[in-house]
CSV table of C-alpha atoms and ligand atoms in Angstrom, one decimal:
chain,number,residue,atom,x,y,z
N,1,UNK,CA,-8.2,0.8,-14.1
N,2,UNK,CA,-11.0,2.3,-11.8
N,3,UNK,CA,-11.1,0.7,-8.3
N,4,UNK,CA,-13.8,0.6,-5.7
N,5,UNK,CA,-16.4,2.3,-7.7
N,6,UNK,CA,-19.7,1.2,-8.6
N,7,UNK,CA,-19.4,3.2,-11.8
N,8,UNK,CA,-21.1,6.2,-10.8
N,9,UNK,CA,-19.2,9.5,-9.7
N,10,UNK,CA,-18.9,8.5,-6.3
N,11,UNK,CA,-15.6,7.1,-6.3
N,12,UNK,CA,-13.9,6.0,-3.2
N,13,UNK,CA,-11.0,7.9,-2.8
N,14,UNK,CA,-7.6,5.2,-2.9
N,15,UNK,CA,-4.8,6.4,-0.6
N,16,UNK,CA,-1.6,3.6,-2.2
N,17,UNK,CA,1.0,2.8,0.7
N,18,UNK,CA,4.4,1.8,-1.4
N,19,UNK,CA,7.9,1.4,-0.7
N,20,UNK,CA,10.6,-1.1,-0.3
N,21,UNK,CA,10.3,-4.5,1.3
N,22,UNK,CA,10.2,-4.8,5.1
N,23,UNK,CA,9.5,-0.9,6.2
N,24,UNK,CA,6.8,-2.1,7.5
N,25,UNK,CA,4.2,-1.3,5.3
N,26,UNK,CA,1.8,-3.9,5.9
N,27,UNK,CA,1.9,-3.5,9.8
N,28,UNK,CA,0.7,0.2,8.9
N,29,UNK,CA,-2.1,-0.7,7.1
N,30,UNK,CA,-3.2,-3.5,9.7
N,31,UNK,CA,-3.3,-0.4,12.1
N,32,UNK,CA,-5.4,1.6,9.7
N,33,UNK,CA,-7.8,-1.6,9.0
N,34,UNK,CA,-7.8,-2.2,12.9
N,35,UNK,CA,-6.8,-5.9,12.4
N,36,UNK,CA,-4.1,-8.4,11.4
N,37,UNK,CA,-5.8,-8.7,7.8
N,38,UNK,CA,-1.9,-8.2,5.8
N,39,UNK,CA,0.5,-10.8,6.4
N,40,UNK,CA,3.7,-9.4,8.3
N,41,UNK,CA,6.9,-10.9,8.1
N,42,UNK,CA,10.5,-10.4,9.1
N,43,UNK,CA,11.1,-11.7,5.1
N,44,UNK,CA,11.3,-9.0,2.9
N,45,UNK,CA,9.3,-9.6,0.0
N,46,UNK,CA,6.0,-11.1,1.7
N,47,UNK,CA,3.6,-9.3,0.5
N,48,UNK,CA,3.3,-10.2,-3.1
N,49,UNK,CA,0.4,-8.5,-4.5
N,50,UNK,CA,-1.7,-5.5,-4.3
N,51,UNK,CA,-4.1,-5.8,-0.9
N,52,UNK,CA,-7.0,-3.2,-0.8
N,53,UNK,CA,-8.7,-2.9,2.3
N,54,UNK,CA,-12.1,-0.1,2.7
N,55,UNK,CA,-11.0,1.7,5.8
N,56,UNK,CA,-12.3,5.0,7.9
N,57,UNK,CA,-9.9,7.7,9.6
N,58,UNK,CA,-12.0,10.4,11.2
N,59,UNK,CA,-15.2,9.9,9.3
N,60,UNK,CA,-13.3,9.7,5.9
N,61,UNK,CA,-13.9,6.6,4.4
N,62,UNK,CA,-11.2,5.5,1.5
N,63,UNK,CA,-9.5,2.3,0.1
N,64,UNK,CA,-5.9,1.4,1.1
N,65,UNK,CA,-3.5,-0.4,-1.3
N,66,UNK,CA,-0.8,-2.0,0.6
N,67,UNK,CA,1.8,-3.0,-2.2
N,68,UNK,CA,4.1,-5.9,-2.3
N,69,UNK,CA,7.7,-3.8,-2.3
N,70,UNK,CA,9.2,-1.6,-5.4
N,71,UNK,CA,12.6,-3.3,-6.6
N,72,UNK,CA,13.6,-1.7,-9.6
N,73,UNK,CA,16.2,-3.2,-11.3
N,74,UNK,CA,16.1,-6.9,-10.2
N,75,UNK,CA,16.0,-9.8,-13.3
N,76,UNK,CA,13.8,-12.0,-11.1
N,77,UNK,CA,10.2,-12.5,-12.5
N,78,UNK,CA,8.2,-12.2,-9.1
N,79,UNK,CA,9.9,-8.9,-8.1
N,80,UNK,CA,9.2,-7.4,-11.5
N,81,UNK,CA,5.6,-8.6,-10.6
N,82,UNK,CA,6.0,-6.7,-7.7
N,83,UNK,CA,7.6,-3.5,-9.4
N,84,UNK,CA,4.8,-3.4,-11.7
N,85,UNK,CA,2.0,-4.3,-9.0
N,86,UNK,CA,3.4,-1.2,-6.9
N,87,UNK,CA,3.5,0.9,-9.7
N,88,UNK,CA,0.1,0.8,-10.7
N,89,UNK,CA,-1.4,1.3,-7.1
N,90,UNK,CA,0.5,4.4,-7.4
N,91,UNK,CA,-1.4,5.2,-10.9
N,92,UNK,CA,-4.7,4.2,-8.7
N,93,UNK,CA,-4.3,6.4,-6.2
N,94,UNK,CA,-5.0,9.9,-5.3
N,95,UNK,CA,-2.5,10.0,-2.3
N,96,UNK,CA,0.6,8.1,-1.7
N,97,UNK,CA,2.6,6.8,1.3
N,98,UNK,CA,5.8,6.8,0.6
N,99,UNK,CA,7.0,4.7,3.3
N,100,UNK,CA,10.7,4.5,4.2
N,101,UNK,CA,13.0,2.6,7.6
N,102,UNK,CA,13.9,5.3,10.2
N,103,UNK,CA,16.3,2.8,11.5
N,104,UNK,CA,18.3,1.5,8.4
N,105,UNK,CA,18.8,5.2,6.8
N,106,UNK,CA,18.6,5.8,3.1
N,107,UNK,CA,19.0,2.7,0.8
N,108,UNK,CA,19.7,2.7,-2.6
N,109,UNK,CA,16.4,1.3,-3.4
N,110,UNK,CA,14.5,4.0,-1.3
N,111,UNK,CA,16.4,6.8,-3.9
N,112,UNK,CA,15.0,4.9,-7.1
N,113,UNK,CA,11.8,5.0,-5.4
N,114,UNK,CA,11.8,8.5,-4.7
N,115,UNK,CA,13.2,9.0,-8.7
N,116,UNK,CA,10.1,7.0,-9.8
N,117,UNK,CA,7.7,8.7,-7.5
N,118,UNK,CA,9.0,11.9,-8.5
N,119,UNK,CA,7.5,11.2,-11.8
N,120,UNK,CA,4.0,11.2,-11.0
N,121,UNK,CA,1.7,13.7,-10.5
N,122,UNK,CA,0.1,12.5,-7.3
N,123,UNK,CA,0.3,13.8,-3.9
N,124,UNK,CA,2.5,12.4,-1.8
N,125,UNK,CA,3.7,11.9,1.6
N,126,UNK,CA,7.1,10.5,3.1
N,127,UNK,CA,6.3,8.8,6.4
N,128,UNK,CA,9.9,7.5,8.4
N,129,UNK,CA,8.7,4.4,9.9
N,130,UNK,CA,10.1,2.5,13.2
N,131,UNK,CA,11.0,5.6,15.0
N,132,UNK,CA,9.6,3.9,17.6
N,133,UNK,CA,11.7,6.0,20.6
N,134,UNK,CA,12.6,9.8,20.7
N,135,UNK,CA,16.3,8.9,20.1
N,136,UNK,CA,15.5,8.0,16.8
N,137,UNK,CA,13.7,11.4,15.9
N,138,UNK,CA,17.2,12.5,14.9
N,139,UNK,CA,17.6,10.2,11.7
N,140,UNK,CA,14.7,12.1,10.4
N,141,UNK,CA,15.8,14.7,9.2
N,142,UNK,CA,18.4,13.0,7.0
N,143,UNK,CA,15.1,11.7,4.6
N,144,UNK,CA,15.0,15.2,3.1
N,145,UNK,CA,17.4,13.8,1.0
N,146,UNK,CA,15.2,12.0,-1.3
N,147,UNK,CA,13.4,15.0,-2.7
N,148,UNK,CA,9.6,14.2,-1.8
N,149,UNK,CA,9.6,17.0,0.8
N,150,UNK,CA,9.1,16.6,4.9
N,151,UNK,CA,9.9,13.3,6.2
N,152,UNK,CA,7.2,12.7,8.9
N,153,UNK,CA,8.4,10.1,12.0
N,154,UNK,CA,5.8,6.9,12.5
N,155,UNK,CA,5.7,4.0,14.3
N,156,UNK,CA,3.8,2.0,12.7
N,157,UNK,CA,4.1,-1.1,15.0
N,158,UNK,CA,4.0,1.2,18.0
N,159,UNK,CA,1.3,3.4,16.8
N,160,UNK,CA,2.6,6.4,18.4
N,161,UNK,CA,1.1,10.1,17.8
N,162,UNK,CA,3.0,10.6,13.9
N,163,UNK,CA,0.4,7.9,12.5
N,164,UNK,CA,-2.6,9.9,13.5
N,165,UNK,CA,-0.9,13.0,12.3
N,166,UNK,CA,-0.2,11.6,8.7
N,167,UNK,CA,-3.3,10.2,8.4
N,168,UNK,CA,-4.9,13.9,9.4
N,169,UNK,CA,-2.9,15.0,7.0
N,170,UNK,CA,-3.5,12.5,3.9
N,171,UNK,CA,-7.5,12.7,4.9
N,172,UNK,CA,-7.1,16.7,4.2
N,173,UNK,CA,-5.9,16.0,0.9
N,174,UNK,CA,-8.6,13.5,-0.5
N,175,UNK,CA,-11.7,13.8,-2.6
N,176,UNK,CA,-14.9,14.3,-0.7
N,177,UNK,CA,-16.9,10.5,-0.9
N,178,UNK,CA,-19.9,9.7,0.9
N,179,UNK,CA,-20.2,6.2,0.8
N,180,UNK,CA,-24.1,4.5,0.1
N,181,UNK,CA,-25.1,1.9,2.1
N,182,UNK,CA,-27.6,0.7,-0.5
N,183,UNK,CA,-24.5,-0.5,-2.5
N,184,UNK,CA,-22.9,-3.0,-0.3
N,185,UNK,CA,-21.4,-5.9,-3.0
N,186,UNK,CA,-22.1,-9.1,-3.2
N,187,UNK,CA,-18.9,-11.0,-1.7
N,188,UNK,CA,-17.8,-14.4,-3.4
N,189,UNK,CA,-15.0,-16.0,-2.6
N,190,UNK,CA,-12.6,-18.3,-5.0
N,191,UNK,CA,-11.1,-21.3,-3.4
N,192,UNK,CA,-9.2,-23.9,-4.3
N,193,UNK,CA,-5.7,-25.5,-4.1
N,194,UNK,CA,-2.4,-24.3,-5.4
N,195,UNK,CA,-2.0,-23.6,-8.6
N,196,UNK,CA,-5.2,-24.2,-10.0
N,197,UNK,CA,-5.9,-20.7,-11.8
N,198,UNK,CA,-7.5,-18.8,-9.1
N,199,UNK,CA,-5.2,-16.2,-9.9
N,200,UNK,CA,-5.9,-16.2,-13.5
N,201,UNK,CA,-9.5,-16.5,-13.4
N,202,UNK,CA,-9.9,-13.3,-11.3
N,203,UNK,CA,-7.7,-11.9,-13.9
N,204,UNK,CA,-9.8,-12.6,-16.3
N,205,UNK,CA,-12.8,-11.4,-14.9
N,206,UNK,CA,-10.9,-8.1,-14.1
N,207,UNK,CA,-9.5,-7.7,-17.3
N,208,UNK,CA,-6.3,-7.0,-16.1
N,209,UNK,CA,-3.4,-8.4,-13.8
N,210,UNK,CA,-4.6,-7.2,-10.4
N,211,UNK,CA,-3.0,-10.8,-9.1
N,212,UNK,CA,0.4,-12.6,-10.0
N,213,UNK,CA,-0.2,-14.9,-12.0
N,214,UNK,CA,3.3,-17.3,-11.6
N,215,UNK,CA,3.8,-21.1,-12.7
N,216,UNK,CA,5.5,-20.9,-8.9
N,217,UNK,CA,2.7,-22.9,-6.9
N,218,UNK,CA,1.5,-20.4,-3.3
N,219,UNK,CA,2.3,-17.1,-5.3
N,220,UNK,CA,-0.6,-15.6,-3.9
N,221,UNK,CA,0.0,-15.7,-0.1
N,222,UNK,CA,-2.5,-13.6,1.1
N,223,UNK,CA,-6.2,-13.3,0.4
N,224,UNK,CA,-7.2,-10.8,-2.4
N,225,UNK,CA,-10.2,-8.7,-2.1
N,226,UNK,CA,-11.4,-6.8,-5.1
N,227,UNK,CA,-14.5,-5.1,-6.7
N,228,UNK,CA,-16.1,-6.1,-10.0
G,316,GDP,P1,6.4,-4.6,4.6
G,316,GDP,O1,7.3,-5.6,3.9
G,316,GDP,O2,6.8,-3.2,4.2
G,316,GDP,O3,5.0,-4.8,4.5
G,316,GDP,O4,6.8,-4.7,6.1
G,316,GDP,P2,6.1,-5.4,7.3
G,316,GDP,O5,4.8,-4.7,7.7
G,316,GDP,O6,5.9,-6.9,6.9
G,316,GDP,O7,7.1,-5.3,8.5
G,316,GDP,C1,8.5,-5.7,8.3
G,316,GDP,C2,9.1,-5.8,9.7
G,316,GDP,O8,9.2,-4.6,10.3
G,316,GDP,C3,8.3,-6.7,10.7
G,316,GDP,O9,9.2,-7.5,11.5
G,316,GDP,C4,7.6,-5.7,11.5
G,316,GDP,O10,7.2,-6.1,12.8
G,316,GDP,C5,8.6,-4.6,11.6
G,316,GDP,N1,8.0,-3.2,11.9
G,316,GDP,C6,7.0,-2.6,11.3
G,316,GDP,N2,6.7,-1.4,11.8
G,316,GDP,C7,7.6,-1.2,12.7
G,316,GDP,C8,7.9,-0.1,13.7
G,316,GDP,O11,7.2,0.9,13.7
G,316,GDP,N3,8.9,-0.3,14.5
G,316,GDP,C9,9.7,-1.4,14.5
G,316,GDP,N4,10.7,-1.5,15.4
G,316,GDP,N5,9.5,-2.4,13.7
G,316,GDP,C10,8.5,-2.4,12.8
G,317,MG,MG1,3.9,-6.3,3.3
């Protein structure tokens, strides 16, 4: 279940960025990869799979996870998928995000979240997204609730002071890596039209279910990058 390694001791530390649907997860990341590389989208539930993206903050270099959302509880096969997809980026890591909305308030799904995260052993970090003005910085507070400690305001979209803060602060808490240039991968993409196995065959080569594999045709609605 290693990722981003080349199988020697220099592992790239994995920093997993999870949470519900729509708290703007992927927007973060696309500020920490410096691009619009995760698909955003006003639809919750648009980021289906596990993305990982090799990204630098301050001379650190690690790989981010951004997760489709975590739904516990729902019957429907694809957000399972997504459950599960979410919950082994968190066994991946060696930091989480825990990201939550600054401007909806606690959810019920946020407090299964924060039971399930609860359970792990990682570190991790609660980051209040969209508290995107300072008459917002009141809600914040009210995320002690969940039990994972201080809530610490972002604007993800905005990219106001908080991000570089967290990310100073999840940086401090990594693995020391210094990555080799010598060992830049080989990159080979697999094309091809809907629902012709793409999803499966990188599966296979894997040996495990890094991509949802569904008999739904477009599953897979972003690009997946991984390492072999
Ligand atoms: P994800 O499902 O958690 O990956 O969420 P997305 O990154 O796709 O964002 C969901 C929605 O929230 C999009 O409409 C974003 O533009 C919006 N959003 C993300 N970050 C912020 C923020 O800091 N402030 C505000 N106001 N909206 C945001
Ligand atoms: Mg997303």
């Amino acid at each position: 279940m290693e990722i981003g390694i080349n199988g020697t001791m220099k592992r790239r530390p994995v920093v997993a960025i999870v949470g519900r649907p729509n708290v703007g997860k992927s927007t973060f990341v696309n500020r920490l990869v410096g691009s619009r590389e995760s698909i955003v989208d006003d639809m919750p539930g648009v980021t289906r799979d596990r993305l990982y993206f090799d990204v630098e903050w301050t001379g650190h270099h690690f790989t981010v996870i951004d997760t489709g959302g975590i739904v516990p509880g729902m019957e429907d096969e694809i957000m399972m998928s997504i459950y599960t997809q979410a919950q082994i980026a968190t066994e991946q890591a060696d930091v989480v995000i825990f990201l939550v909305d600054g401007a909806e308030g606690i959810t019920p799904v946020d407090i299964d979240i924060a039971n399930l995260l609860r359970k792990s052993d990682k570190k991790i970090f609660l980051a209040v997204n969209k508290i995107d003005t300072p008459a917002r910085e009141a809600m914040v507070a009210d995320f002690y609730a969940l039990g994972i400690g201080e809530p610490h305001p972002i604007s993800a979209m905005h990219g106001t002071g908080g991000v570089g803060d967290l990310l100073d602060l999840v940086v401090s808490e990594l693995p020391e890596f210094v990555p080799d240039e010598e060992s830049k991968p080989i990159r080979i993409a697999i094309v091809g039209k809907p629902n012709a196995g793409k999803s499966s065959l990188v599966n296979a080569l894997l040996g495990e279910e890094r991509v949802i594999v569904s008999d739904v045709s477009g599953t897979t609605r972003d690009t997946i990058d991984t390492e072999i």
